[in-house]
Amino acid sequence: EQRYENILTSRPDPGVALITLNRPKALNALSTAHFRDILSALNDADADEKVGAIVLTGSEKAFAAGADILEMKDKTYADAYGNNFLSNWEDLKKIRKPIIAAVSGYALGGGCELALSCDIILASPTAKFGQPEINLGVIPGGGGTQRLTRAVGKARAMELMLTGRMFNAQEAERWGVVAKVVEEGEGKVLEEAVGMAKAIASKGRLAVMATKEAVNAAYEMPLTEGLRFERRLFHGLFATNDQKEGMAAFAEKRKPNFTDS
Ligand code: CAA
């Protein structure tokens, strides 16, 4: 499948969609066209009934080195504001299946923000995260001031974004930005991400999507509303075959056979 200029798409497992950023000459800098490809592939995967989870990755050297600076450098305020530059990054939130970011090398600026927009980040020990926009005379525009702050707290977020320094995989793990740092070795982080995606794809899709929706609601809602939202989704799942099957399988001491219904 070679429909895209800046990304590769494949199915390493029938239930797993893999999207590989592939603009090596610019360390996967996210041009407008590149980002459009990513969104399109994500939407395709989300719509594909066979897919249960999505993995997004880059190269060994770079997950993505940011928004494309060369494309941005001559932009005027009128261009940026008039065309609502980067507003389509919010479309990432519409993807309902889990997205795992498998990060090796640089995840800077928009690259860090893209990873933060995913549901789970796995990092290789070589991963280097950061929001260096301050060094370019701007601020993060793809969600960094909001998502990184929620992830690491105000003091660290301020330090990272005001100095623009990079932070490594171990720091990212300690601060809860990444779920896990995998062992060193080429391809390891992708291997682990695909394995995790495969495991998630074997669960009932409805419960998987409801989990993602409920966890994300924790970032949008006051606690009482979030708890109510969770409980209503929980109640709703009792209308599914997968709940009947999952609980019957437990009682009968066998593996469940989910049908996503
Ligand atoms: N945009 C455009 N091109 C980029 C790029 C970017 N963000 N990052 C790297 N490249 C290009 C370089 O221009 C270079 O191209 P040429 O070979 O044609 O000169 C190529 O990728 C390789 O880069 P380097 O030679 O710089 O590689 P390096 O190994 O010496 O350094 C690096 C790697 C530290 C990541 C360095 O490339 C770098 O600092 N990149 C910019 C990082 C950055 O500032 N990102 C934030 C962008 S702003 C943003 O993302 C806004 C937002 O919030 C959405």
PDB file of C-alpha atoms and ligand atoms in Angstrom, residues 23-30 61-62 65-72 85-86 89 106 108-111 113 130-133 135-136 138-144 166, ligand 1:
ATOM      1  CA  ARG A  23      10.169  11.962   5.725  1.00  0.00           C
ATOM      2  CA  PRO A  24      13.742  11.061   6.621  1.00  0.00           C
ATOM      3  CA  LYS A  25      15.446  14.017   4.987  1.00  0.00           C
ATOM      4  CA  ALA A  26      13.684  16.374   7.400  1.00  0.00           C
ATOM      5  CA  LEU A  27      13.762  14.050  10.448  1.00  0.00           C
ATOM      6  CA  ASN A  28      10.017  13.611  10.005  1.00  0.00           C
ATOM      7  CA  ALA A  29       9.302  17.317  10.429  1.00  0.00           C
ATOM      8  CA  LEU A  30       5.554  17.637  10.170  1.00  0.00           C
ATOM      9  CA  LYS A  61      16.724   8.755  14.601  1.00  0.00           C
ATOM     10  CA  ALA A  62      13.500  10.711  14.899  1.00  0.00           C
ATOM     11  CA  ALA A  65      11.551  16.788  14.908  1.00  0.00           C
ATOM     12  CA  GLY A  66       8.619  19.185  15.092  1.00  0.00           C
ATOM     13  CA  ALA A  67       6.434  21.176  12.806  1.00  0.00           C
ATOM     14  CA  ASP A  68       8.232  22.051   9.577  1.00  0.00           C
ATOM     15  CA  ILE A  69      10.192  25.205  10.397  1.00  0.00           C
ATOM     16  CA  LEU A  70      11.071  25.910   6.774  1.00  0.00           C
ATOM     17  CA  GLU A  71       7.405  25.832   5.846  1.00  0.00           C
ATOM     18  CA  MET A  72       6.517  28.094   8.799  1.00  0.00           C
ATOM     19  CA  PHE A  85      -2.953  27.154  11.465  1.00  0.00           C
ATOM     20  CA  LEU A  86      -2.696  23.825  13.365  1.00  0.00           C
ATOM     21  CA  TRP A  89      -4.453  18.971  15.189  1.00  0.00           C
ATOM     22  CA  TYR A 106      13.835  13.038  18.573  1.00  0.00           C
ATOM     23  CA  LEU A 108      10.537  17.654  19.567  1.00  0.00           C
ATOM     24  CA  GLY A 109       8.019  20.458  19.321  1.00  0.00           C
ATOM     25  CA  GLY A 110       5.133  19.192  17.230  1.00  0.00           C
ATOM     26  CA  GLY A 111       6.702  15.714  17.406  1.00  0.00           C
ATOM     27  CA  GLU A 113       2.937  17.117  20.918  1.00  0.00           C
ATOM     28  CA  GLY A 130      11.243  18.480  24.221  1.00  0.00           C
ATOM     29  CA  GLN A 131       9.342  21.638  23.423  1.00  0.00           C
ATOM     30  CA  PRO A 132      12.058  23.867  21.935  1.00  0.00           C
ATOM     31  CA  GLU A 133       9.674  26.441  20.432  1.00  0.00           C
ATOM     32  CA  ASN A 135      14.241  28.991  20.844  1.00  0.00           C
ATOM     33  CA  LEU A 136      12.324  29.883  17.690  1.00  0.00           C
ATOM     34  CA  VAL A 138       7.222  31.126  19.538  1.00  0.00           C
ATOM     35  CA  ILE A 139       5.375  28.783  21.871  1.00  0.00           C
ATOM     36  CA  PRO A 140       4.082  25.257  21.305  1.00  0.00           C
ATOM     37  CA  GLY A 141       1.052  25.314  19.012  1.00  0.00           C
ATOM     38  CA  GLY A 142       0.064  21.654  18.890  1.00  0.00           C
ATOM     39  CA  GLY A 143      -1.104  21.317  22.489  1.00  0.00           C
ATOM     40  CA  GLY A 144       2.223  21.258  24.356  1.00  0.00           C
ATOM     41  CA  MET A 166      15.298  18.197  25.852  1.00  0.00           C
TER      42      MET A 166
HETATM   43  N1  CAA B   1      11.564  21.540  10.401  1.00  0.00           N
HETATM   44  C1  CAA B   1      12.152  21.487   9.183  1.00  0.00           C
HETATM   45  N2  CAA B   1      13.265  20.802   8.936  1.00  0.00           N
HETATM   46  C2  CAA B   1      13.846  20.164   9.973  1.00  0.00           C
HETATM   47  C3  CAA B   1      13.292  20.185  11.257  1.00  0.00           C
HETATM   48  C4  CAA B   1      12.101  20.922  11.454  1.00  0.00           C
HETATM   49  N3  CAA B   1      11.480  20.954  12.642  1.00  0.00           N
HETATM   50  N4  CAA B   1      14.104  19.464  12.072  1.00  0.00           N
HETATM   51  C5  CAA B   1      15.092  18.999  11.312  1.00  0.00           C
HETATM   52  N5  CAA B   1      14.951  19.414  10.037  1.00  0.00           N
HETATM   53  C6  CAA B   1      15.829  19.136   8.891  1.00  0.00           C
HETATM   54  C7  CAA B   1      17.072  19.995   8.922  1.00  0.00           C
HETATM   55  O1  CAA B   1      16.804  21.243   8.359  1.00  0.00           O
HETATM   56  C8  CAA B   1      18.033  19.178   8.108  1.00  0.00           C
HETATM   57  O2  CAA B   1      17.760  19.360   6.747  1.00  0.00           O
HETATM   58  P1  CAA B   1      19.003  19.564   5.694  1.00  0.00           P
HETATM   59  O3  CAA B   1      19.767  18.264   5.774  1.00  0.00           O
HETATM   60  O4  CAA B   1      18.295  19.760   4.395  1.00  0.00           O
HETATM   61  O5  CAA B   1      19.786  20.715   6.193  1.00  0.00           O
HETATM   62  C9  CAA B   1      17.634  17.742   8.434  1.00  0.00           C
HETATM   63  O6  CAA B   1      16.310  17.816   8.964  1.00  0.00           O
HETATM   64  C10 CAA B   1      18.516  17.109   9.481  1.00  0.00           C
HETATM   65  O7  CAA B   1      18.563  17.986  10.607  1.00  0.00           O
HETATM   66  P2  CAA B   1      19.919  18.434  11.318  1.00  0.00           P
HETATM   67  O8  CAA B   1      21.020  18.564  10.321  1.00  0.00           O
HETATM   68  O9  CAA B   1      19.611  19.645  12.149  1.00  0.00           O
HETATM   69  O10 CAA B   1      20.189  17.151  12.254  1.00  0.00           O
HETATM   70  P3  CAA B   1      20.977  17.097  13.629  1.00  0.00           P
HETATM   71  O11 CAA B   1      21.112  15.650  13.934  1.00  0.00           O
HETATM   72  O12 CAA B   1      22.181  17.967  13.595  1.00  0.00           O
HETATM   73  O13 CAA B   1      19.975  17.789  14.707  1.00  0.00           O
HETATM   74  C11 CAA B   1      17.840  18.186  15.767  1.00  0.00           C
HETATM   75  C12 CAA B   1      18.761  17.181  15.028  1.00  0.00           C
HETATM   76  C13 CAA B   1      18.430  18.539  17.130  1.00  0.00           C
HETATM   77  C14 CAA B   1      16.480  17.511  15.946  1.00  0.00           C
HETATM   78  C15 CAA B   1      17.705  19.473  14.933  1.00  0.00           C
HETATM   79  O14 CAA B   1      17.355  19.111  13.609  1.00  0.00           O
HETATM   80  C16 CAA B   1      16.680  20.432  15.421  1.00  0.00           C
HETATM   81  O15 CAA B   1      16.914  21.153  16.388  1.00  0.00           O
HETATM   82  N6  CAA B   1      15.485  20.503  14.779  1.00  0.00           N
HETATM   83  C17 CAA B   1      14.445  21.443  15.103  1.00  0.00           C
HETATM   84  C18 CAA B   1      13.705  21.050  16.362  1.00  0.00           C
HETATM   85  C19 CAA B   1      12.636  22.074  16.679  1.00  0.00           C
HETATM   86  O16 CAA B   1      12.933  23.221  16.952  1.00  0.00           O
HETATM   87  N7  CAA B   1      11.380  21.657  16.667  1.00  0.00           N
HETATM   88  C20 CAA B   1      10.253  22.501  16.984  1.00  0.00           C
HETATM   89  C21 CAA B   1       9.649  23.036  15.723  1.00  0.00           C
HETATM   90  S1  CAA B   1       8.392  24.262  16.032  1.00  0.00           S
HETATM   91  C22 CAA B   1       6.986  23.400  16.350  1.00  0.00           C
HETATM   92  O17 CAA B   1       6.986  22.192  16.372  1.00  0.00           O
HETATM   93  C23 CAA B   1       5.736  24.211  16.590  1.00  0.00           C
HETATM   94  C24 CAA B   1       4.605  23.433  17.191  1.00  0.00           C
HETATM   95  O18 CAA B   1       4.361  23.492  18.371  1.00  0.00           O
HETATM   96  C25 CAA B   1       3.723  22.611  16.360  1.00  0.00           C
END
